[in-house]
Amino acid sequence: RYSSLTSLLNKLNNLTSLTIFCMRNYSSLISLPNELGNLTSLTFFD
């Protein structure tokens, strides 16, 4: 019983870290077009 509880906690921990990883990647995907937009506007003004 104790070992199954431990494995359950490990699975939850893995799921949490995976979710955090996906959220970080998602936010970087969102910020990428903004960075590209800033770069093109800088190039345009130069």
Tab-separated table of C-alpha atoms in Angstrom, residues 16-33:
chain	number	residue	atom	x	y	z
A	16	THR	CA	3.180	18.524	-12.819
A	17	SER	CA	6.687	19.017	-14.176
A	18	LEU	CA	5.510	18.052	-17.666
A	19	THR	CA	2.659	20.565	-17.450
A	20	ILE	CA	5.039	23.305	-16.307
A	21	PHE	CA	7.389	22.416	-19.161
A	22	CYS	CA	4.554	22.635	-21.707
A	23	MET	CA	3.375	25.956	-20.286
A	24	ARG	CA	6.884	27.392	-20.543
A	25	ASN	CA	7.179	26.246	-24.148
A	26	TYR	CA	3.728	27.653	-24.922
A	27	SER	CA	4.589	31.064	-23.486
A	28	SER	CA	7.843	31.136	-25.456
A	29	LEU	CA	5.866	30.300	-28.600
A	30	ILE	CA	3.584	33.251	-27.863
A	31	SER	CA	6.490	35.628	-27.272
A	32	LEU	CA	8.294	34.552	-30.447
A	33	PRO	CA	6.030	36.476	-32.890
